[in-house]
């Protein structure tokens, strides 16, 4: 295993420390573990908390700041944080307006966040939750019942975070988060796996001519393996599956071309070149495009395409100001 | 060679097309080749133009926009654009206030940008240039006489771009660009090489326990090869060489931890954790930190550390608004 790390046991902790030291104006780490919160707590607004296993950087700590999250809880690489950790995060950011938990649909995350939500409820903190399940690749996977939550989660952070910042109540913020979830779909592929530091070897192996289709974000294999094809052909395949899932005809969409961690931006732009052409051809208008690393799988070489169907409310909230280490608008 | 591309000959063109289609509000591509300019030309200000070979994305097209560049010229991967291309870029963005060329010190770039500058001079366009040479690793390299221009170039774009936006004249903008160059130093290392699409195989090979120290950004080998060490040890070595080069004692600095293309953000944060600690120990105050992919080498797995010594003027310009696809402030 070849990585720029120190002791394997220190990876998550040193990563969070390094993130907080890079962005002290934005972030503060709680003493109780790898939980980062806004450096200045914002009162009287719904507080957004998200998180999950580490290895998805900049998610989720990079999205803590004005217009997005209030707290991000980081478990070990690809492993859910404990209910206690999440609970500490909730307590640190909770206001009289309540807390919304944005959970990616992975069995461990759902269980532990829900448990933390119950603990907070027992303390009379009003907590709601939404579960993101944007991945169209699989119905059930190794780790999850139902569809997995992947890169589309970043749209939930952005849009629900923007509404929370206006002072909207918990019902409204949870409602718009669910609206994003109902309208966002994602699918990805990879040509090289990633290595969890504690495991020391890749989660799967691919031959020089193979790619893995329908990858999740936890280094697990996808739905199937195929011979690698051109960027345009791979894009058409992924986009086809997304477009078959909900009706985007005549809509405006936000597009996210998300790099899995080791995919050069050059290739993500080449993919977007095809996505833009196909959508134009189908009469689907692109309102805004995001190309970059938003939800990674350590050093996996892969990408995903997300399409979010927009209405006027979602457009306005997508455009609203955001100021976080990894996302500015 | 395993990449998300179509025909190798189309890589640069499709990449630029995909970038412009992602950010039409920011970017426009000239008809004459891979030159991107601001979607709306800003008159009566010094225009900044930069560029070089492709493969460094988001550099340089990603930095075209308010407060940074006016044009970016992209040659083939790791190959200088032609003088004609640069000249077309200059003509497209030139105003009565003149043009500043920000050139990374690589022999081909310097020659071709200078030739373009002369062509523009013949047309009575006032053109000045600065040459960035921030890499402390080598005196002369395979491609360059003198030190190479690497990630520190992004600070030149940011700071000179901010001054240009205020309406400062060409002398002042060239002056502050040179001030950044005089005060920024960079050094990097890599654990995996990158593959130029047209070459089809990596520029060098490393054993499973080896790293390349003193890498440039063109996929070339560095100064020497060593056994890989911990992130902290590698960081100390690189930082040591930077700190030995100019006297940062008692200064405030901007820090850039730049990923070479395939290095997980997780590892860049771990590196910053050490950088922040070492600087604190030495009494060097960190004013602002940037962690991410700013100047890449396709899918090289490596990183560089840049330190920019700041004064009040540089701090103010570093903080000034910037709105480009890849850099917002």
PDB file of N, CA, C and O in Angstrom, chain B residues 33-63:
ATOM      1  N   UNK B  33      -8.711  27.850 -31.755  1.00  0.00           N
ATOM      2  CA  UNK B  33      -7.999  26.761 -31.088  1.00  0.00           C
ATOM      3  C   UNK B  33      -8.337  26.728 -29.615  1.00  0.00           C
ATOM      4  O   UNK B  33      -9.344  27.303 -29.196  1.00  0.00           O
ATOM      5  N   UNK B  34      -7.520  26.041 -28.823  1.00  0.00           N
ATOM      6  CA  UNK B  34      -7.830  25.853 -27.415  1.00  0.00           C
ATOM      7  C   UNK B  34      -7.427  27.050 -26.561  1.00  0.00           C
ATOM      8  O   UNK B  34      -6.544  26.977 -25.718  1.00  0.00           O
ATOM      9  N   UNK B  35      -8.105  28.151 -26.819  1.00  0.00           N
ATOM     10  CA  UNK B  35      -7.907  29.379 -26.058  1.00  0.00           C
ATOM     11  C   UNK B  35      -9.240  29.730 -25.431  1.00  0.00           C
ATOM     12  O   UNK B  35     -10.246  29.833 -26.143  1.00  0.00           O
ATOM     13  N   UNK B  36      -9.268  29.855 -24.094  1.00  0.00           N
ATOM     14  CA  UNK B  36     -10.507  30.288 -23.446  1.00  0.00           C
ATOM     15  C   UNK B  36     -10.326  31.684 -22.874  1.00  0.00           C
ATOM     16  O   UNK B  36      -9.257  32.034 -22.356  1.00  0.00           O
ATOM     17  N   UNK B  37     -11.364  32.467 -22.988  1.00  0.00           N
ATOM     18  CA  UNK B  37     -11.359  33.843 -22.487  1.00  0.00           C
ATOM     19  C   UNK B  37     -12.626  34.043 -21.662  1.00  0.00           C
ATOM     20  O   UNK B  37     -13.549  33.232 -21.714  1.00  0.00           O
ATOM     21  N   UNK B  38     -12.642  35.134 -20.893  1.00  0.00           N
ATOM     22  CA  UNK B  38     -13.847  35.441 -20.122  1.00  0.00           C
ATOM     23  C   UNK B  38     -15.035  35.594 -21.066  1.00  0.00           C
ATOM     24  O   UNK B  38     -14.902  36.178 -22.142  1.00  0.00           O
ATOM     25  N   UNK B  39     -16.188  35.121 -20.625  1.00  0.00           N
ATOM     26  CA  UNK B  39     -17.373  35.207 -21.489  1.00  0.00           C
ATOM     27  C   UNK B  39     -17.702  36.663 -21.801  1.00  0.00           C
ATOM     28  O   UNK B  39     -18.182  36.970 -22.885  1.00  0.00           O
ATOM     29  N   UNK B  40     -17.423  37.551 -20.827  1.00  0.00           N
ATOM     30  CA  UNK B  40     -17.599  38.974 -21.123  1.00  0.00           C
ATOM     31  C   UNK B  40     -16.273  39.692 -20.933  1.00  0.00           C
ATOM     32  O   UNK B  40     -15.726  39.722 -19.837  1.00  0.00           O
ATOM     33  N   UNK B  41     -15.786  40.292 -21.991  1.00  0.00           N
ATOM     34  CA  UNK B  41     -14.504  40.986 -21.928  1.00  0.00           C
ATOM     35  C   UNK B  41     -14.605  42.193 -21.006  1.00  0.00           C
ATOM     36  O   UNK B  41     -15.563  42.956 -21.079  1.00  0.00           O
ATOM     37  N   UNK B  42     -13.618  42.360 -20.149  1.00  0.00           N
ATOM     38  CA  UNK B  42     -13.588  43.528 -19.272  1.00  0.00           C
ATOM     39  C   UNK B  42     -12.643  44.557 -19.889  1.00  0.00           C
ATOM     40  O   UNK B  42     -11.449  44.300 -20.074  1.00  0.00           O
ATOM     41  N   UNK B  43     -13.150  45.729 -20.195  1.00  0.00           N
ATOM     42  CA  UNK B  43     -12.341  46.778 -20.843  1.00  0.00           C
ATOM     43  C   UNK B  43     -11.599  47.622 -19.803  1.00  0.00           C
ATOM     44  O   UNK B  43     -11.922  47.602 -18.619  1.00  0.00           O
ATOM     45  N   UNK B  44     -10.612  48.385 -20.265  1.00  0.00           N
ATOM     46  CA  UNK B  44      -9.879  49.372 -19.453  1.00  0.00           C
ATOM     47  C   UNK B  44      -9.197  48.785 -18.238  1.00  0.00           C
ATOM     48  O   UNK B  44      -9.053  49.468 -17.226  1.00  0.00           O
ATOM     49  N   UNK B  45      -8.861  47.547 -18.272  1.00  0.00           N
ATOM     50  CA  UNK B  45      -8.030  46.973 -17.206  1.00  0.00           C
ATOM     51  C   UNK B  45      -6.905  46.193 -17.861  1.00  0.00           C
ATOM     52  O   UNK B  45      -7.034  45.758 -19.020  1.00  0.00           O
ATOM     53  N   UNK B  46      -5.823  46.010 -17.143  1.00  0.00           N
ATOM     54  CA  UNK B  46      -4.761  45.141 -17.635  1.00  0.00           C
ATOM     55  C   UNK B  46      -5.337  43.737 -17.785  1.00  0.00           C
ATOM     56  O   UNK B  46      -5.989  43.222 -16.877  1.00  0.00           O
ATOM     57  N   UNK B  47      -5.120  43.147 -18.940  1.00  0.00           N
ATOM     58  CA  UNK B  47      -5.602  41.789 -19.181  1.00  0.00           C
ATOM     59  C   UNK B  47      -4.495  40.802 -18.831  1.00  0.00           C
ATOM     60  O   UNK B  47      -3.341  40.980 -19.220  1.00  0.00           O
ATOM     61  N   UNK B  48      -4.853  39.748 -18.095  1.00  0.00           N
ATOM     62  CA  UNK B  48      -3.880  38.708 -17.739  1.00  0.00           C
ATOM     63  C   UNK B  48      -4.081  37.487 -18.616  1.00  0.00           C
ATOM     64  O   UNK B  48      -5.207  36.998 -18.749  1.00  0.00           O
ATOM     65  N   UNK B  49      -2.993  36.999 -19.165  1.00  0.00           N
ATOM     66  CA  UNK B  49      -3.065  35.781 -19.968  1.00  0.00           C
ATOM     67  C   UNK B  49      -2.013  34.800 -19.456  1.00  0.00           C
ATOM     68  O   UNK B  49      -0.897  35.184 -19.101  1.00  0.00           O
ATOM     69  N   UNK B  50      -2.411  33.541 -19.365  1.00  0.00           N
ATOM     70  CA  UNK B  50      -1.458  32.512 -18.966  1.00  0.00           C
ATOM     71  C   UNK B  50      -1.768  31.259 -19.785  1.00  0.00           C
ATOM     72  O   UNK B  50      -2.552  31.291 -20.719  1.00  0.00           O
ATOM     73  N   UNK B  51      -1.123  30.172 -19.431  1.00  0.00           N
ATOM     74  CA  UNK B  51      -1.364  28.932 -20.165  1.00  0.00           C
ATOM     75  C   UNK B  51      -0.124  28.082 -20.187  1.00  0.00           C
ATOM     76  O   UNK B  51       0.781  28.234 -19.355  1.00  0.00           O
ATOM     77  N   UNK B  52      -0.089  27.192 -21.135  1.00  0.00           N
ATOM     78  CA  UNK B  52       1.007  26.237 -21.241  1.00  0.00           C
ATOM     79  C   UNK B  52       0.429  24.937 -21.774  1.00  0.00           C
ATOM     80  O   UNK B  52      -0.668  24.928 -22.341  1.00  0.00           O
ATOM     81  N   UNK B  53       1.133  23.848 -21.569  1.00  0.00           N
ATOM     82  CA  UNK B  53       0.586  22.566 -21.994  1.00  0.00           C
ATOM     83  C   UNK B  53      -0.672  22.237 -21.214  1.00  0.00           C
ATOM     84  O   UNK B  53      -0.897  22.749 -20.119  1.00  0.00           O
ATOM     85  N   UNK B  54      -1.499  21.363 -21.769  1.00  0.00           N
ATOM     86  CA  UNK B  54      -2.645  20.836 -21.019  1.00  0.00           C
ATOM     87  C   UNK B  54      -2.137  19.797 -20.020  1.00  0.00           C
ATOM     88  O   UNK B  54      -0.961  19.434 -20.023  1.00  0.00           O
ATOM     89  N   UNK B  55      -3.039  19.315 -19.172  1.00  0.00           N
ATOM     90  CA  UNK B  55      -2.672  18.298 -18.196  1.00  0.00           C
ATOM     91  C   UNK B  55      -2.539  18.837 -16.784  1.00  0.00           C
ATOM     92  O   UNK B  55      -2.277  18.082 -15.861  1.00  0.00           O
ATOM     93  N   UNK B  56      -2.717  20.172 -16.632  1.00  0.00           N
ATOM     94  CA  UNK B  56      -2.573  20.791 -15.309  1.00  0.00           C
ATOM     95  C   UNK B  56      -3.918  21.234 -14.738  1.00  0.00           C
ATOM     96  O   UNK B  56      -3.962  22.059 -13.828  1.00  0.00           O
ATOM     97  N   UNK B  57      -5.005  20.744 -15.261  1.00  0.00           N
ATOM     98  CA  UNK B  57      -6.332  21.207 -14.898  1.00  0.00           C
ATOM     99  C   UNK B  57      -6.543  21.175 -13.377  1.00  0.00           C
ATOM    100  O   UNK B  57      -6.134  20.216 -12.756  1.00  0.00           O
ATOM    101  N   UNK B  58      -7.169  22.202 -12.788  1.00  0.00           N
ATOM    102  CA  UNK B  58      -7.931  23.261 -13.454  1.00  0.00           C
ATOM    103  C   UNK B  58      -7.086  24.361 -14.104  1.00  0.00           C
ATOM    104  O   UNK B  58      -7.667  25.222 -14.747  1.00  0.00           O
ATOM    105  N   UNK B  59      -5.757  24.373 -13.891  1.00  0.00           N
ATOM    106  CA  UNK B  59      -4.923  25.365 -14.577  1.00  0.00           C
ATOM    107  C   UNK B  59      -4.933  25.057 -16.065  1.00  0.00           C
ATOM    108  O   UNK B  59      -4.803  23.901 -16.448  1.00  0.00           O
ATOM    109  N   UNK B  60      -5.056  26.118 -16.891  1.00  0.00           N
ATOM    110  CA  UNK B  60      -5.240  27.489 -16.440  1.00  0.00           C
ATOM    111  C   UNK B  60      -6.650  27.983 -16.736  1.00  0.00           C
ATOM    112  O   UNK B  60      -7.054  29.028 -16.235  1.00  0.00           O
ATOM    113  N   UNK B  61      -7.384  27.242 -17.577  1.00  0.00           N
ATOM    114  CA  UNK B  61      -8.734  27.685 -17.956  1.00  0.00           C
ATOM    115  C   UNK B  61      -9.660  27.881 -16.769  1.00  0.00           C
ATOM    116  O   UNK B  61     -10.513  28.761 -16.776  1.00  0.00           O
ATOM    117  N   UNK B  62      -9.481  27.062 -15.738  1.00  0.00           N
ATOM    118  CA  UNK B  62     -10.320  27.159 -14.546  1.00  0.00           C
ATOM    119  C   UNK B  62     -10.122  28.445 -13.774  1.00  0.00           C
ATOM    120  O   UNK B  62     -10.922  28.770 -12.896  1.00  0.00           O
ATOM    121  N   UNK B  63      -9.070  29.192 -14.084  1.00  0.00           N
ATOM    122  CA  UNK B  63      -8.797  30.445 -13.378  1.00  0.00           C
ATOM    123  C   UNK B  63      -9.147  31.677 -14.207  1.00  0.00           C
ATOM    124  O   UNK B  63      -8.733  32.787 -13.884  1.00  0.00           O
TER     125      UNK B  63
END
